[in-house]
Coordinates of C-alpha atoms in Angstrom, one line a residue:
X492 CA -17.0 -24.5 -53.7
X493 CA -14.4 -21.9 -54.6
X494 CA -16.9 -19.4 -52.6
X495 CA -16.7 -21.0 -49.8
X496 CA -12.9 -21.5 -50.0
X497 CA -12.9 -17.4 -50.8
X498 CA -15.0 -16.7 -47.4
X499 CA -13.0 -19.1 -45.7
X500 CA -9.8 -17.5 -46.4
X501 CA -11.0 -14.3 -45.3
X502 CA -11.7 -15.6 -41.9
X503 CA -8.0 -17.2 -41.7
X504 CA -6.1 -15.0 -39.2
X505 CA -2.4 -16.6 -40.4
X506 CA -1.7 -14.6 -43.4
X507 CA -2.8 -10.8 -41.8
X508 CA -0.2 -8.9 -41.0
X509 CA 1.2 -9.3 -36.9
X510 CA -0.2 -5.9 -36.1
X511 CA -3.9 -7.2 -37.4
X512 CA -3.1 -10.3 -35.3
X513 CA -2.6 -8.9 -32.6
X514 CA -5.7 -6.3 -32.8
X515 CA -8.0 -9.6 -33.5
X516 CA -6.8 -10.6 -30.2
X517 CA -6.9 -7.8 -28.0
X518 CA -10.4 -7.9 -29.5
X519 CA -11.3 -11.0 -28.5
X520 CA -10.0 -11.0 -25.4
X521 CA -12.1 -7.5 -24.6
X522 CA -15.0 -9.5 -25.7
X523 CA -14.0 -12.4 -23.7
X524 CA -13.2 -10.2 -20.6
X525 CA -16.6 -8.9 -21.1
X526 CA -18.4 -11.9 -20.8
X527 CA -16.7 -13.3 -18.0
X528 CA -17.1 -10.0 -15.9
X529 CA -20.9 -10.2 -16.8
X530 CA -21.1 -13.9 -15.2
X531 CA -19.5 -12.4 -12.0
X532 CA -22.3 -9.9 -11.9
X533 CA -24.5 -12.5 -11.9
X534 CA -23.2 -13.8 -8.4
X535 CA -24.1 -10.8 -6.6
X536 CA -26.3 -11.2 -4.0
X537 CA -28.9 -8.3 -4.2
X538 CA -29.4 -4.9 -6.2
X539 CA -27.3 -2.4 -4.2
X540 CA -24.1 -4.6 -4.1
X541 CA -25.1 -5.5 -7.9
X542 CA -24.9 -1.7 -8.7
X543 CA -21.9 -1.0 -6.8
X544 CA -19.7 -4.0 -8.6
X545 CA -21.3 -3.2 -12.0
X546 CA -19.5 0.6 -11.4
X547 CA -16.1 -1.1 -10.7
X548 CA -16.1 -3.1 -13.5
X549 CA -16.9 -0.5 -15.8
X550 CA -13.4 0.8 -14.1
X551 CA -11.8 -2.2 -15.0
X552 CA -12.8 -2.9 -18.4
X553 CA -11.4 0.7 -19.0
X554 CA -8.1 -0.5 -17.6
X555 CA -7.5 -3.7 -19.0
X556 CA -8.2 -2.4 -22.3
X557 CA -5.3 0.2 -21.4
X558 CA -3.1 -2.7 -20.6
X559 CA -4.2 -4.3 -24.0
X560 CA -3.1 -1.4 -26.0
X561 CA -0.2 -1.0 -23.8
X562 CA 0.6 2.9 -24.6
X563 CA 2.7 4.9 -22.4
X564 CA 4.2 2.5 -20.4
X565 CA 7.7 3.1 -21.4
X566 CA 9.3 7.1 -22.3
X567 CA 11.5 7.8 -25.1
X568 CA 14.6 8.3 -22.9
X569 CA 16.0 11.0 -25.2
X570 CA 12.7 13.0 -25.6
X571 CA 13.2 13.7 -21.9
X572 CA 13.7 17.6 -21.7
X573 CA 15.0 19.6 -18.9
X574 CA 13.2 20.6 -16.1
X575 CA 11.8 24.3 -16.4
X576 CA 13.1 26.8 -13.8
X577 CA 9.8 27.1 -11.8
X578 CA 9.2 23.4 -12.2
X579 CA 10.4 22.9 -8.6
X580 CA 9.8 25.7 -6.0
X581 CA 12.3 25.2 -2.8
X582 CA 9.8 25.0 0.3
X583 CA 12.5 27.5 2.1
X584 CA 10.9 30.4 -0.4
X585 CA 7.6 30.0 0.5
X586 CA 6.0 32.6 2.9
X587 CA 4.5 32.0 6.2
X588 CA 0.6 32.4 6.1
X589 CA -1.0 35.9 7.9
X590 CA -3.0 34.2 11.0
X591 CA -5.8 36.6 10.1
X592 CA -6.1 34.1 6.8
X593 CA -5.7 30.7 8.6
X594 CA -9.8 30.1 9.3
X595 CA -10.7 31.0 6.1
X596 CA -7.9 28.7 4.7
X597 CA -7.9 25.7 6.5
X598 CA -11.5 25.1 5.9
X599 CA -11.2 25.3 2.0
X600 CA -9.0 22.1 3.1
X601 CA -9.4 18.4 3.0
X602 CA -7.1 15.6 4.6
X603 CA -6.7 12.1 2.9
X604 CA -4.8 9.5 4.0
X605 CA -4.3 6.6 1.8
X606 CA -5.1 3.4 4.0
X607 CA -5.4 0.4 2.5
X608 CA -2.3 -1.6 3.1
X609 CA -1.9 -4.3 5.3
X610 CA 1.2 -4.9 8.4
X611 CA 1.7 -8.6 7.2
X612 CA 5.4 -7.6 5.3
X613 CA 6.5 -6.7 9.1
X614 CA 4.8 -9.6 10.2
X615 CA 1.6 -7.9 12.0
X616 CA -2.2 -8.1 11.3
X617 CA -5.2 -6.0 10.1
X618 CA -4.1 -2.7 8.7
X619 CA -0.8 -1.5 8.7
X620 CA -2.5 1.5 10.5
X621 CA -3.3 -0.1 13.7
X622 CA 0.6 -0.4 14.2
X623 CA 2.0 1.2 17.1
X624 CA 4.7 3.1 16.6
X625 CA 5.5 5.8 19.1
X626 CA 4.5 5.7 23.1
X627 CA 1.7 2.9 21.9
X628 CA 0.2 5.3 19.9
X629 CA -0.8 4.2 16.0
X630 CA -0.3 5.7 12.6
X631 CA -4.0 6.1 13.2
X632 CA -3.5 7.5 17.0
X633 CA -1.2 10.1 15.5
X634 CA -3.2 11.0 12.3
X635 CA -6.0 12.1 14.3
X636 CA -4.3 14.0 16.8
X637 CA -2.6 16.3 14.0
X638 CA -6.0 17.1 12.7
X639 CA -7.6 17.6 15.5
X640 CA -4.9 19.8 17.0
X641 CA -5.3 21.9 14.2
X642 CA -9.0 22.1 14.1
X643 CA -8.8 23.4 18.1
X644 CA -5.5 25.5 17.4
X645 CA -7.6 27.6 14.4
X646 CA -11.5 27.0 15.1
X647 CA -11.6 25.0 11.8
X648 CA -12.9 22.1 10.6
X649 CA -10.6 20.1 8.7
X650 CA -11.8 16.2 7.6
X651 CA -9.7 13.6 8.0
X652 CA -11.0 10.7 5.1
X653 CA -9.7 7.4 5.1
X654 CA -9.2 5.5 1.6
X655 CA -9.4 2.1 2.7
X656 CA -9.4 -1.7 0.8
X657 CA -11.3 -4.3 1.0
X658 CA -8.5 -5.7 2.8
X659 CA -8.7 -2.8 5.9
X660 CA -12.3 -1.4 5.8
X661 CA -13.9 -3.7 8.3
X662 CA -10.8 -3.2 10.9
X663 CA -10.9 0.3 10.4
X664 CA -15.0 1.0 10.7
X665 CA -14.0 -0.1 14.3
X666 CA -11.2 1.4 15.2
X667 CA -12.3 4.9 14.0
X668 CA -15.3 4.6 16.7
X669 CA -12.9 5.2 19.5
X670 CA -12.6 8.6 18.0
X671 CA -16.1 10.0 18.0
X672 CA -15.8 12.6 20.8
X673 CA -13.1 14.3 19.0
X674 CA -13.3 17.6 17.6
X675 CA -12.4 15.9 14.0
X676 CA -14.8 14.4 11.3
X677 CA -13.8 10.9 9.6
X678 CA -15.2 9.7 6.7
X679 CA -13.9 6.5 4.9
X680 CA -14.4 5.0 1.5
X681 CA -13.3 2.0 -0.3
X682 CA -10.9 1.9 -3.4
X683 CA -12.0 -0.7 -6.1
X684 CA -11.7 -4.5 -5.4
X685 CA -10.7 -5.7 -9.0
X686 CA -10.8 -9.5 -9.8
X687 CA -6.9 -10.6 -10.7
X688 CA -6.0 -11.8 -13.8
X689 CA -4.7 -15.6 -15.2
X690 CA -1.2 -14.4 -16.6
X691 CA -2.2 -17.0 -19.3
X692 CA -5.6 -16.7 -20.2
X693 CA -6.1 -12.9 -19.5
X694 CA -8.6 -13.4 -17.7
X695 CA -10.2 -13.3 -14.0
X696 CA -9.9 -16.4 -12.0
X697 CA -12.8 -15.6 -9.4
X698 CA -15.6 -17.7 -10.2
X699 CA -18.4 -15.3 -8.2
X700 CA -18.5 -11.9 -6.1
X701 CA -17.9 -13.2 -2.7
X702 CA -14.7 -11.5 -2.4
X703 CA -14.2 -13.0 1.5
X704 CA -14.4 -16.4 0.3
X705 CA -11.8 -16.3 -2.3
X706 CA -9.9 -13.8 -0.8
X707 CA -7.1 -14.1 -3.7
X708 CA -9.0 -13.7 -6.6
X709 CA -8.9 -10.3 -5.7
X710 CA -6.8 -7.1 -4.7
X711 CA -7.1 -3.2 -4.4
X712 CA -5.4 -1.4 -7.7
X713 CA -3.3 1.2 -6.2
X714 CA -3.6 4.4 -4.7
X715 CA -3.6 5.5 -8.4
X716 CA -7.7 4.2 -8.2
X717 CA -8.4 7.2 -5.3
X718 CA -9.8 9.6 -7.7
X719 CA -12.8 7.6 -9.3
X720 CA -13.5 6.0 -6.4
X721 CA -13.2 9.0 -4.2
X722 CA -15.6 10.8 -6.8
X723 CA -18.1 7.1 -7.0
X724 CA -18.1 7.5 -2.9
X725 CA -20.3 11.3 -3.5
X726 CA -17.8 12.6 -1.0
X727 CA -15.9 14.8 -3.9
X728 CA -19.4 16.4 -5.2
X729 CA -20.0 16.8 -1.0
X730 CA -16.5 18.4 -0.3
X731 CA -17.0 20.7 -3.5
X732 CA -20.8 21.7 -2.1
X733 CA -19.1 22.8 0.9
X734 CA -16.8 25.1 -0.7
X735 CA -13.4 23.0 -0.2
X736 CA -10.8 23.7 -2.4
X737 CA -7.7 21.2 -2.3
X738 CA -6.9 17.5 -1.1
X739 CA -3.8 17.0 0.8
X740 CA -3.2 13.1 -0.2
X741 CA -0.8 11.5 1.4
X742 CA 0.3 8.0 2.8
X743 CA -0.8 6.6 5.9
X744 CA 2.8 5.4 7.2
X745 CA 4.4 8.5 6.3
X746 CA 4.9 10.5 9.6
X747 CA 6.3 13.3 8.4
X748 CA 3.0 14.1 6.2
X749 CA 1.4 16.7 8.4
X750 CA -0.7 19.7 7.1
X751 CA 1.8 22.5 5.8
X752 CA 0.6 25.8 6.2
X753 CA 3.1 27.4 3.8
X754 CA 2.2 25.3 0.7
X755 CA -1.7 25.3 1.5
X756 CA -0.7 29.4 2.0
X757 CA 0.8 29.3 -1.9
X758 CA -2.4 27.0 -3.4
X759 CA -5.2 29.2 -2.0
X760 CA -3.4 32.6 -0.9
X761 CA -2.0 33.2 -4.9
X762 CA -1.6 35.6 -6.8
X763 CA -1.1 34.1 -9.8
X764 CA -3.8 30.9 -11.0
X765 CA -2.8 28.1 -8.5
X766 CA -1.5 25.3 -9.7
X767 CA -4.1 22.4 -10.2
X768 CA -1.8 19.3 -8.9
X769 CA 1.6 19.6 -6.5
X770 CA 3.7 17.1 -5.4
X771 CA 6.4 17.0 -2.8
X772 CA 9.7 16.1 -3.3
X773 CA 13.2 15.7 -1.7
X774 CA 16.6 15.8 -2.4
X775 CA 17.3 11.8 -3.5
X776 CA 20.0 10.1 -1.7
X777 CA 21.9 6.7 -2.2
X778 CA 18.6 5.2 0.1
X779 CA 16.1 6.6 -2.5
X780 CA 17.8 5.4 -5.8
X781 CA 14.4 3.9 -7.1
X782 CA 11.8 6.5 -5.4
X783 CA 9.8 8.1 -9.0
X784 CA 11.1 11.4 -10.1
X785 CA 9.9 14.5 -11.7
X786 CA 10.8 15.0 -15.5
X787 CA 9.6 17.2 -18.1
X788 CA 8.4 15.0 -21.1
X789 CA 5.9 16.3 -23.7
X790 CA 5.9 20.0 -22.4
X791 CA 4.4 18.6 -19.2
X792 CA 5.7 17.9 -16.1
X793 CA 5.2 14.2 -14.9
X794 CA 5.8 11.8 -12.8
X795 CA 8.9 8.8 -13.7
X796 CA 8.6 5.7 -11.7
X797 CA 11.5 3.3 -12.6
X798 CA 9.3 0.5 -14.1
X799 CA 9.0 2.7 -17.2
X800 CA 12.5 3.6 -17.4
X801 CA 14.1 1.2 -20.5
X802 CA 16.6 -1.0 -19.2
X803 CA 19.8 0.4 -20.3
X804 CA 18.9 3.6 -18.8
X805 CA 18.4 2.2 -15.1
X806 CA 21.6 3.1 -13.8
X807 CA 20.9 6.9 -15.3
X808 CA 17.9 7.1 -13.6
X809 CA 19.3 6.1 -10.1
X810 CA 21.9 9.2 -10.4
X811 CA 21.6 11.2 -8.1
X812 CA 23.3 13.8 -10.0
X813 CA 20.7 13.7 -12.9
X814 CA 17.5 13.4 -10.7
X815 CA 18.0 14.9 -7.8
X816 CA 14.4 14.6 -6.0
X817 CA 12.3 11.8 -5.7
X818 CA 8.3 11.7 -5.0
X819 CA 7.3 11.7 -1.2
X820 CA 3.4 11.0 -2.2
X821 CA 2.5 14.1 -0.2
X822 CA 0.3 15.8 -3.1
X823 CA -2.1 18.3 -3.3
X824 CA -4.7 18.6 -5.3
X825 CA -7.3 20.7 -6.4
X826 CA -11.4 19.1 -6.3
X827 CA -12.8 20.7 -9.3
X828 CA -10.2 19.6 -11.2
X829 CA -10.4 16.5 -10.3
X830 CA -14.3 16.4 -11.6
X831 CA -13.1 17.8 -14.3
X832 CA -10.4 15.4 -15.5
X833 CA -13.0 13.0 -14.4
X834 CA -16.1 14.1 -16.3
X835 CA -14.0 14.6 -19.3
X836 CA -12.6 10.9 -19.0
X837 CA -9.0 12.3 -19.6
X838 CA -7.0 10.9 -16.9
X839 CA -4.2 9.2 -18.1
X840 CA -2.6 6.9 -15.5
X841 CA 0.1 4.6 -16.4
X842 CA -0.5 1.1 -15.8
X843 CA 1.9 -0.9 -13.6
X844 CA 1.7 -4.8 -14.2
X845 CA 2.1 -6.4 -10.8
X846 CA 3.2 -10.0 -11.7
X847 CA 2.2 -12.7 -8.4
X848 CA 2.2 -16.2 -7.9
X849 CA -0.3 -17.5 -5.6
X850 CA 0.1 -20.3 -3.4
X851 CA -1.2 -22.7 -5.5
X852 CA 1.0 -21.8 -7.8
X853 CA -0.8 -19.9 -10.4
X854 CA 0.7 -16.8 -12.0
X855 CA -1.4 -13.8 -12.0
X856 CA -1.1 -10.4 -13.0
X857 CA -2.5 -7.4 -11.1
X858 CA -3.2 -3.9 -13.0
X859 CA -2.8 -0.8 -10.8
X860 CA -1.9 2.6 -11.0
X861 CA 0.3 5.7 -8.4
X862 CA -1.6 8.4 -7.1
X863 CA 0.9 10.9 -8.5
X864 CA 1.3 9.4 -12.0
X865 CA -2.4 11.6 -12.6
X866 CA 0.3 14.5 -12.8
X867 CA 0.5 15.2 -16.4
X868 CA -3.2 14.9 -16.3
X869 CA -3.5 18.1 -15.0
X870 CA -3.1 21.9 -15.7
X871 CA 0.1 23.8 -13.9
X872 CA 1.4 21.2 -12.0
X873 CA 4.5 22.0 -9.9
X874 CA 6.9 20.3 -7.5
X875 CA 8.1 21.5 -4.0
X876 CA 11.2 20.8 -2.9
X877 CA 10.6 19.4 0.7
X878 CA 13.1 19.3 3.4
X879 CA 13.4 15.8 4.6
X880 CA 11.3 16.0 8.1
X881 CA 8.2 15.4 5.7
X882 CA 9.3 11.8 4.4
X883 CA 9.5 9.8 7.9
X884 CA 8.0 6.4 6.4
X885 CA 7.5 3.1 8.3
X886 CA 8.1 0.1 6.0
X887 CA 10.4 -1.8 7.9
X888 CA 11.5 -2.2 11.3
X889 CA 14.2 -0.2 10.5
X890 CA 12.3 3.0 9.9
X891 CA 10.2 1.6 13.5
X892 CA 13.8 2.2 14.9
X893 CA 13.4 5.6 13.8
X894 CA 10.5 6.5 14.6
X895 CA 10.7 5.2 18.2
X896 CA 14.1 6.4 19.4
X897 CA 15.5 9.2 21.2
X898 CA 15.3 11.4 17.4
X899 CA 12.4 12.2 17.5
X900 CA 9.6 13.8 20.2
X901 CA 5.7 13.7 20.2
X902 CA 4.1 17.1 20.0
X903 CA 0.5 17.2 19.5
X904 CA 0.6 13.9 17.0
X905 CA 3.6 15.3 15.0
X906 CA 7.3 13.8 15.2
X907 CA 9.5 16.6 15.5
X908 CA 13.7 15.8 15.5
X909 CA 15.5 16.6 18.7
X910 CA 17.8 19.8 18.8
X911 CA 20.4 17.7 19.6
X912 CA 21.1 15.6 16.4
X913 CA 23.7 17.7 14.6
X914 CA 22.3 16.8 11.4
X915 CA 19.4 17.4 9.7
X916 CA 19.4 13.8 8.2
X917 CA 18.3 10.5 9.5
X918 CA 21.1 7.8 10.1
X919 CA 21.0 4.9 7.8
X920 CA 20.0 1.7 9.6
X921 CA 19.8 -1.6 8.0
X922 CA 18.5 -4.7 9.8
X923 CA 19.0 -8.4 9.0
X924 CA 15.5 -9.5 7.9
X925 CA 16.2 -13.4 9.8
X926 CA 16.0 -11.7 13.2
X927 CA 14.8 -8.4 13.1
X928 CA 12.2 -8.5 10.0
X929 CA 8.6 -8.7 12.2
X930 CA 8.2 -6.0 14.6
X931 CA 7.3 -8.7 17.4
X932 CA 11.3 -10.0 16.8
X933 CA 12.0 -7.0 16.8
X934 CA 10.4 -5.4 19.9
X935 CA 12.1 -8.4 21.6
X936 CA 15.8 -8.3 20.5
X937 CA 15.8 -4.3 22.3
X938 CA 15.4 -3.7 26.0
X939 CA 14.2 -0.2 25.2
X940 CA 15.3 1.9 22.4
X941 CA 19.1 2.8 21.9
X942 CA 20.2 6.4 21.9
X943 CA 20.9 7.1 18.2
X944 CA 21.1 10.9 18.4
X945 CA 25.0 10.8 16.7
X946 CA 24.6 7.9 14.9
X947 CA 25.1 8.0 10.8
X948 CA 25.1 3.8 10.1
X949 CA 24.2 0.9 11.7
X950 CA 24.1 -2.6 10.2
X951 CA 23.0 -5.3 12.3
X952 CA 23.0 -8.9 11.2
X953 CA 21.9 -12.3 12.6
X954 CA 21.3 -13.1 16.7
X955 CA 21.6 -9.6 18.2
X956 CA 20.3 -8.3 21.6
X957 CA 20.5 -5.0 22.6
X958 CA 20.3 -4.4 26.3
X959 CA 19.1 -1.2 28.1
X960 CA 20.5 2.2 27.1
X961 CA 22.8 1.2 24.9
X962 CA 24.5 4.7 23.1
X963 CA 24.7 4.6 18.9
X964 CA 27.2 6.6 18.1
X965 CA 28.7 7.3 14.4
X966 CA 29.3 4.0 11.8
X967 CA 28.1 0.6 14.0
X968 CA 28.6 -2.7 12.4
X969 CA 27.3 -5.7 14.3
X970 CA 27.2 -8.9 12.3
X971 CA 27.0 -12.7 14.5
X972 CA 27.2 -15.2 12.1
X973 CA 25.1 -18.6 11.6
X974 CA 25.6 -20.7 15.1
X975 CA 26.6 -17.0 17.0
X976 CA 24.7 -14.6 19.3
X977 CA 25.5 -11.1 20.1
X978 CA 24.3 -9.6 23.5
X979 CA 25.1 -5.8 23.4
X980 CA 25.2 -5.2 27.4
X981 CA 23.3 -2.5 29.2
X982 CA 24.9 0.9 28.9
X983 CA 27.2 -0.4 26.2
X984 CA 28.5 2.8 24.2
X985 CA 29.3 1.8 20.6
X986 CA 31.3 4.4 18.4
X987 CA 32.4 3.8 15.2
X988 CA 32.4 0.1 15.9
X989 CA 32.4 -3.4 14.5
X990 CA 31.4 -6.1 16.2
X991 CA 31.5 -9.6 15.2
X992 CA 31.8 -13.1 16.5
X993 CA 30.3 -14.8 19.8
X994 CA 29.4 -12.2 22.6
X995 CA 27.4 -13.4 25.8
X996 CA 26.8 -11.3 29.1
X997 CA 25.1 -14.3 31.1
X998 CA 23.5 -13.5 35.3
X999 CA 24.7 -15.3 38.1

């Protein structure tokens, strides 16, 4: 009887330390995970899918044991060292390419855009690159006419591949079929679908692989998932065949991402041993307080996102004095070092817990990871120092403003800022998300878009209308409070103006 007492003591979990607790049940919930994960397999509906979800879950299991251990997800804020002198080249030093070189260049070159967000957050359907956003032209549109501009300009043949999601692959096989007589090739591939997680339980709450029926069971991890499932896709073993060098990776909203000549020039026209991973920054203003910013840490250079800054060192990291750049997500990379960090399983992605409720009201938890947190995973990575003109994003209406005003022109799928604005930066517009928030609301309140060429701020709040060519000059303040409407007449020329109250221009 005492024995048994004996053996059953050992098996009590109570009296081990916290830190054995606490292994026991990260164990047991990797076990758990395990099984449930293996009773999703079962679902699938033949062999091929069967294969393909039994690959992303090995994925997953790799990251939610990540998450269990939970390493590296905070820095020691004082191990932070200061940045080495070459850490950031200024793009202004870097030397035009010898058009003798370009062919050969360009065609070491591949082109990804990162495309597997949706338009809902500005109230739109499908993928947020089906958007138009200039002359009825898309993010899409205007992707395609950069590359193949440049393919015609130098007799090369760039691709253009399309990381899609679950949530845009089947909108964007389509659309892309509109652009088959184009001197471009397109290829597309889907980052993981990865089941979401009960915040409680730690585990999935899908109950079978039919990802379209129970559409929010599941979600894309982050662009931070593009390098296994670019190399699971075969297309990084086909680019590497072909003799392709570097991925340019960047966002699909960001506008200003266009192939640079000068820093492809420095990657594959060196010297010196190029530099394995670079990232593009700029010069961090009061607007980009929480973009992620290159440190030193470690001896390496890395990415800092602000979820892994401790708390009481938030307001240092917003400084713009401390940090001056933040990350644009225009990085290039180079392919066999990407099947290498990948064959030697030593990429090290932070993890980011994205905590949702769902509209039933469960809490779940999504684990993804950034594209350009793979940094420190790599050997001689540096940052360039970007002049502004290559971060033009579109995540609000605000930025559609931007994008479709007088600022900019169109040439050959690239937005390039008027002469005529006497500063190199963009004004700082801020709409009022009850009226101006979906791009629908938004297309309505204007009667065509206002001439913003000397315009620094503009803040408009509640029922605005803007009529035709109305003239932005300088600081603009328009606020019509609950119950009041604001018609700004045609030809209205506001400088350095507030404008608040009831103001109605009615026909007769």
């Amino acid at each position: 009887m005492d024995r048994v007492l004996e053996v059953m003591r050992g098996h009590q979990r109570v009296p081990s330390g916290s830190r054995e607790f606490k292994e026991l049940t990260k164990r047991d919930a990797q076990t758990q995970l395990a099984h449930e994960l293996e009773g999703l397999l079962a679902t699938t509906v033949d062999d091929e899918t069967k294969r393909s979800v039994e690959q992303e879950f090995q994925g997953f299991k790799r990251l939610f044991e990540r998450f269990l251990l939970d390493k590296d997800s905070t820095i020691s804020w004082d191990r932070i060292q200061k940045l080495p002198e070459n850490a950031v080249r200024d793009h202004s030093t870097l030397k035009e390419p010898a058009s003798e070189q370009l062919h050969a260049m360009l065609n070491k070159l591949v082109v990804v855009k990162l495309n597997g967000g949706l338009g809902t957050s500005m109230g739109c359907h499908g993928p947020k690159s089906v958007i138009p956003v200039r002359s009825e032209l898309t993010f899409l549109d205007l992707t395609v006419q950069q590359i193949e501009y440049l393919n015609k300009k130098y007799q090369v043949d760039v691709p253009l591949v399309l990381m899609n999601s679950f949530n845009t692959d089947a909108d964007t096989q389509k659309i892309v079929r509109k652009y088959r007589g184009l001197q471009v090739k397109i290829y597309t591939f889907n980052q993981s679908c990865y089941p979401r997680i009960n915040k409680e339980s730690l585990m999935p709450i899908a109950r079978n692989c039919d990802v379209e029926n129970d559409i929010d069971a599941w979600y894309p991890p982050g662009h931070g998932d593009f390098y296994e499932s670019f190399k699971n896709s075969g297309l990084l073993k086909k680019f590497l065949e072909e003799g392709r060098e570097y991925v340019f990776i960047s966002n699909i909203d960001n506008l200003g991402a266009t192939v640079d000549l000068s820093i492809a020039d420095l990657l594959l026209h060196t010297d010196e041993k190029s530099p394995e991973f670079v990232m593009e920054v700029t010069d961090k203003t009061r607007a980009d307080v929480k973009g992620g910013t290159l440190i030193q840490y470690e001896n390496k250079l890395r990415l800092l996102e602000i979820a892994q800054v401790p708390k009481e060192h938030v307001e240092d990291f917003k400084s713009v004095k401390t940090f001056k750049f933040f990350n644009t997500n225009n990085l290039w990379v180079k392919l066999s070092a990407i099947d290498r960090v990948l064959s030697e399983n030593s990429m090290n992605i932070e993890i980011i817990v994205n905590n949702k409720s769902l509209d039933n009201g469960l809490n779940v938890i999504q684990l993804e990871t950034a594209v350009g947190a793979a940094m420190k995973s790599f050997e001689g990575g540096i940052g360039i120092n970007v002049p502004r003109r290559r971060f033009l994003p579109v995540k609000k209406t605000s930025d559609l403003l931007l994008v479709m005003s007088n600022l900019y022109s169109l040439q050959n799928g690239s937005l390039v800022m008027n002469p005529e604005r006497m500063f190199l930066t963009t004004p700082l517009v801020k709409l009022g998300d009850n009226h101006f928030a979906k791009v629908k609301e938004f297309l309505a309140r204007f009667a065509n878009s206002p001439n913003i060429i000397e315009l620094d701020h503009l803040t408009v709040s509640g029922d605005v209308t803007f009529g035709r060519g109305v003239v932005l000059k300088g600081t603009v303040i328009i606020i019509a409070n609950h119950g009041d409407r604001i018609d700004i007449p045609a030809g209205a020329v506001l400088e350095n103006k507030i404008v608040s109250g009831n103001l109605r221009i009615l026909d007769h």
